[in-house]
Short mmCIF file of C-alpha atoms in Angstrom, two decimals:
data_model
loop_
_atom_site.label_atom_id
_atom_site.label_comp_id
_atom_site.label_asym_id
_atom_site.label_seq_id
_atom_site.Cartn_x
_atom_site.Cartn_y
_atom_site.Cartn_z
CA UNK A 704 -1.97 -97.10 -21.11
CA UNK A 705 1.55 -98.37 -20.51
CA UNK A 706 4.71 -98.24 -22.16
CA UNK A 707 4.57 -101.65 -24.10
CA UNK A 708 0.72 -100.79 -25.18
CA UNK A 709 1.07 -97.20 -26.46
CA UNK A 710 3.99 -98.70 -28.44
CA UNK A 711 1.63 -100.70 -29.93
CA UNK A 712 -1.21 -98.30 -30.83
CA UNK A 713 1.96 -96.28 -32.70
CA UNK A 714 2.27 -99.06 -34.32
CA UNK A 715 -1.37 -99.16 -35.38
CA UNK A 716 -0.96 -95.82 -36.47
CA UNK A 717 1.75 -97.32 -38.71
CA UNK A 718 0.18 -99.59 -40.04
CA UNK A 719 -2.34 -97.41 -41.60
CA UNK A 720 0.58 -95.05 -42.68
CA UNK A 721 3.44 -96.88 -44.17
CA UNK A 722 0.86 -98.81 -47.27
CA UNK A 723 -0.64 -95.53 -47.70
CA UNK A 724 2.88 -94.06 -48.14
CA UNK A 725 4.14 -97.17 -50.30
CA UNK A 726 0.97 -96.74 -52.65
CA UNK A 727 1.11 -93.04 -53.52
CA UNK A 728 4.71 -91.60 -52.85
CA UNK A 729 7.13 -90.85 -54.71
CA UNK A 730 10.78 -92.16 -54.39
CA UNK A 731 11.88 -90.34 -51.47
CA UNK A 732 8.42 -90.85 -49.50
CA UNK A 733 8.67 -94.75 -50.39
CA UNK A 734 12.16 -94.48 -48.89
CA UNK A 735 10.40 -92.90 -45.47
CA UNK A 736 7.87 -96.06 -45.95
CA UNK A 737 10.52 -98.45 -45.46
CA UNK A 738 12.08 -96.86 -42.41
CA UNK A 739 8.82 -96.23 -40.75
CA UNK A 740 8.00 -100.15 -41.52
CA UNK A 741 11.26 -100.92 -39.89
CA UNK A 742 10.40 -99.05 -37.03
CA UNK A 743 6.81 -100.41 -36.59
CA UNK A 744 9.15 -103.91 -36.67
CA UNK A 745 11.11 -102.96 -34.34
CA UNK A 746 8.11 -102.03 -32.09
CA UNK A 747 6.24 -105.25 -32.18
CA UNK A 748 9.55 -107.16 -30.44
CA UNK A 749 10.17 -104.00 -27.94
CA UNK A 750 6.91 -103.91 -26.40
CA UNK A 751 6.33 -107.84 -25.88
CA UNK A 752 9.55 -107.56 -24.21
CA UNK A 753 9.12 -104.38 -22.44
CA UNK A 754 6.00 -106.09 -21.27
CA UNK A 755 7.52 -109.35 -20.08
CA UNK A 756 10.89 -107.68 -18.47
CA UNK A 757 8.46 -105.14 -16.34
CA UNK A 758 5.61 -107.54 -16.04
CA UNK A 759 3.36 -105.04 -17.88
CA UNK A 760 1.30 -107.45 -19.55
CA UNK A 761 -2.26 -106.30 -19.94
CA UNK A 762 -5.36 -107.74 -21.24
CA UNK A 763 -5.90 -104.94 -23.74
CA UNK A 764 -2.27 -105.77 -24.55
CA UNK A 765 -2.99 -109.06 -26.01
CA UNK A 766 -5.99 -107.59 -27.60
CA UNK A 767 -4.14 -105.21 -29.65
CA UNK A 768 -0.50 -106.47 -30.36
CA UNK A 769 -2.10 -109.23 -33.19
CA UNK A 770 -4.36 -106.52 -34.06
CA UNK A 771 -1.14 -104.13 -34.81
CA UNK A 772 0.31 -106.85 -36.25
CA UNK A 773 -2.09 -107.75 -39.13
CA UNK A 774 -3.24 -104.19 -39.71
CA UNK A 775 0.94 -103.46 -40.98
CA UNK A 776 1.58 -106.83 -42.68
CA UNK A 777 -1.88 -107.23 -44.51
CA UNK A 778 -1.44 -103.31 -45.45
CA UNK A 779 1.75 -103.82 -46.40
CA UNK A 780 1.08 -106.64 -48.67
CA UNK A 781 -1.78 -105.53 -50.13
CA UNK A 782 -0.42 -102.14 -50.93
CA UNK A 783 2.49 -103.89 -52.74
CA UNK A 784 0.18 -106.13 -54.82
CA UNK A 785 -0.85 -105.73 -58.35
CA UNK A 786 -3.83 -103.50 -57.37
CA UNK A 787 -1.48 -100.98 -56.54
CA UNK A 788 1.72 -101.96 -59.11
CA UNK A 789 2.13 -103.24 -62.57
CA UNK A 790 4.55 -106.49 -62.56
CA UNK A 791 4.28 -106.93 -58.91
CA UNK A 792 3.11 -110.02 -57.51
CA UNK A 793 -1.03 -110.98 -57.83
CA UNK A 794 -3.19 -110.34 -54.97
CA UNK A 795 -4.61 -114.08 -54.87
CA UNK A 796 -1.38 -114.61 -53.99
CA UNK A 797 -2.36 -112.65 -50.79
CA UNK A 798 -6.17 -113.23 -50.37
CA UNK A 799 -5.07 -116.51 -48.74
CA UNK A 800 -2.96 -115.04 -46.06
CA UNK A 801 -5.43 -112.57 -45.92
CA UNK A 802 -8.30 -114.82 -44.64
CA UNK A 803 -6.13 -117.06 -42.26
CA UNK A 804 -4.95 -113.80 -40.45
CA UNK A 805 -8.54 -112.45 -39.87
CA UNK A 806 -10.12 -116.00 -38.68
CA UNK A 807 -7.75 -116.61 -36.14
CA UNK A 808 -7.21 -113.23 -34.99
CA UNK A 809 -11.17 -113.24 -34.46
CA UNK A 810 -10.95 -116.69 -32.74
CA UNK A 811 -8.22 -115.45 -30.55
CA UNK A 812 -9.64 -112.17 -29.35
CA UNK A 813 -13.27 -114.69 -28.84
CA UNK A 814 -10.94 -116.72 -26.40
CA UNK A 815 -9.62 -113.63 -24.36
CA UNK A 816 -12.90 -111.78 -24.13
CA UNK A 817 -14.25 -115.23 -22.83
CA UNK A 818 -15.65 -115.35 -18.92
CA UNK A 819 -13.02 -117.68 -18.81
CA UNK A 820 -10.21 -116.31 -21.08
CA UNK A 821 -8.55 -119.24 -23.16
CA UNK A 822 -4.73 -117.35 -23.80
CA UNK A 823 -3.47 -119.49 -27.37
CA UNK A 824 0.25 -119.31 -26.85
CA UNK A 825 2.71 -118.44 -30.12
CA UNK A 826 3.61 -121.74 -31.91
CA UNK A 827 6.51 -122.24 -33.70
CA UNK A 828 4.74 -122.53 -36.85
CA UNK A 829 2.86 -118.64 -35.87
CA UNK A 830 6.87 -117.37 -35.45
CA UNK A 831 8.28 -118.90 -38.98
CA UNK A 832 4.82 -117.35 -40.45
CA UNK A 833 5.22 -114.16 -39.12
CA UNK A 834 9.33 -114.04 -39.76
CA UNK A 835 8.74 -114.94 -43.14
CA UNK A 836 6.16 -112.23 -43.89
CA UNK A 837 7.98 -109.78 -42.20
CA UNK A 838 11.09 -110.99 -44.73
CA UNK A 839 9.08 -111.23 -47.77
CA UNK A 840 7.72 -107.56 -47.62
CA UNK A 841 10.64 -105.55 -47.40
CA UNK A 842 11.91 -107.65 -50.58
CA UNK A 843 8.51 -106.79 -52.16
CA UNK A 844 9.35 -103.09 -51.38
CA UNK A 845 12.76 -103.28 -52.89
CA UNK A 846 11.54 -104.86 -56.11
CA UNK A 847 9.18 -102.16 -56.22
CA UNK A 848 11.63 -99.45 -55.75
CA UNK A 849 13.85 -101.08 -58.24
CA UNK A 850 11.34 -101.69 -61.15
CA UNK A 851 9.72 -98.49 -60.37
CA UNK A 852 13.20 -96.33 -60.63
CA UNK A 853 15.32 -98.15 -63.00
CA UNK A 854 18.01 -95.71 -62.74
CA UNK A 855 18.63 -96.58 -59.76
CA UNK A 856 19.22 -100.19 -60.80
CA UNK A 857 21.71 -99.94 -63.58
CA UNK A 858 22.48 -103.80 -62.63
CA UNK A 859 18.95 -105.06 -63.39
CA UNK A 860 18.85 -106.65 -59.90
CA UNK A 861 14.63 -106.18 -60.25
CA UNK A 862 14.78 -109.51 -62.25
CA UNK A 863 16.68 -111.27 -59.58
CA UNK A 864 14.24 -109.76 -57.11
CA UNK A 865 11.38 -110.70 -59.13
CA UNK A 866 11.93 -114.38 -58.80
CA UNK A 867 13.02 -113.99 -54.97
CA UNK A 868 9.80 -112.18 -53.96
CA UNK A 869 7.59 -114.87 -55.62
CA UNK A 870 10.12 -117.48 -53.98
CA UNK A 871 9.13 -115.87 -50.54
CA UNK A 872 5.23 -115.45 -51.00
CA UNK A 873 5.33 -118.67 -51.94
CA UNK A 874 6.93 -119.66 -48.42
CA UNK A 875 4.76 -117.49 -46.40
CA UNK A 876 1.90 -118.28 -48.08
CA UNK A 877 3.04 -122.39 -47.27
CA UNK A 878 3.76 -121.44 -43.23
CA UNK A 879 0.47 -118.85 -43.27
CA UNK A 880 -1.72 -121.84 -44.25
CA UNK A 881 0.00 -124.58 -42.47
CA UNK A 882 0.30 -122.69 -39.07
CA UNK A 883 -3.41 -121.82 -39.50
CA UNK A 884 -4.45 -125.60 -40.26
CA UNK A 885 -2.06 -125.99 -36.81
CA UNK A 886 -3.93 -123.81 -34.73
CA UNK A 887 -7.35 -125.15 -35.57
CA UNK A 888 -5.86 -128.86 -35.13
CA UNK A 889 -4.48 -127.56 -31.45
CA UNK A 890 -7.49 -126.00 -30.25
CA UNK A 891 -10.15 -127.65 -31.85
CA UNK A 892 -11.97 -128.30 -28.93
CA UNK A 893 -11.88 -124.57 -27.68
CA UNK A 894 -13.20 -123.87 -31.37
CA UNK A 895 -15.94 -125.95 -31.36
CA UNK A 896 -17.21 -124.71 -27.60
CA UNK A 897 -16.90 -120.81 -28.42
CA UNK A 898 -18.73 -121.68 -31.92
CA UNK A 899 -21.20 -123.92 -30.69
CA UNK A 900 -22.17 -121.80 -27.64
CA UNK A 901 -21.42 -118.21 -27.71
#
């Protein structure tokens, strides 16, 4: 248990915390939700660097940053779906995203626990993905906050946030899919072994 991977198992911790806090607070605890989100952020680029600057890279490291990572943004998402919220966005929209996440997190744990570990470097496509989920949530959060407390949006900025949130799932829903169709295209071969033999 280094630095870079208990960062990342507060970040777990987080991730189970912040949807929770988003789904049943009130104002002021939906408020703590965002800052604790930003924090758990802030977290997933600290310890990947902490790790590479102090060559503290671990195999249980790489086992449970992407699992951090999906546990926050999947519980994020779903919390701010229309399961939770009137008028918010639907959760086909997330269901999706949802799957693509779980598959290749699966398929990517399969390759490190491997006799011969197969390590699946970031693509491009896997950084836009993630960037733009991690962009389209705190929007989602603020539409929520402004529908939810109109009186604190005497402008009506909700309806300009309305269309801007479904203009973003719309994009990371696009990258989600594409960089998963990417990933099976790249490592195809790899796929087909661990599926056909183990």
């Amino acid at each position: 248990m280094n630095v870079p991977n208990t960062l990342t198992i507060i970040r777990i911790i987080l991730g189970f915390i912040v949807p929770y806090m988003m789904w049943a607070g009130d104002f002021n605890i939906r408020v703590w939700a965002a800052i604790l989100f930003a924090i758990a952020a802030f977290t997933d680029w600290l310890d990947g660097w902490y790790a590479r600057r102090y060559n503290l890279i671990t195999k249980l490291g790489k086992i449970l940053d992407p699992i951090a990572d999906k546990i926050i943004v999947l519980g994020s998402f779903v919390a701010l779906s229309d399961v939770c919220f009137e008028n918010m966005y639907s959760i086909w929209w997330i269901v999706p995203i949802f799957l693509r996440e779980v598959v290749i997190t699966i398929y990517r744990l399969v390759f490190l626990l491997r006799k011969k570990p197969i390590v699946v470097a970031a693509s491009w496509s896997g950084k836009a993905k993630t960037v733009m989920q991690m962009m389209t949530l705190p929007c989602a959060y603020f539409y929520l906050m402004f529908d939810l407390y109109p009186t604190h949006d005497p402008v009506g900025t909700s309806v300009v946030m309305w269309w801007l949130l479904h203009l973003m799932i719309l994009a990371s829903l696009a990258l989600t899919v594409g960089s998963g169709l990417r990933f099976f295209m790249k490592n195809w071969k790899a796929v087909k072994e661990v599926t056909t033999y183990e």
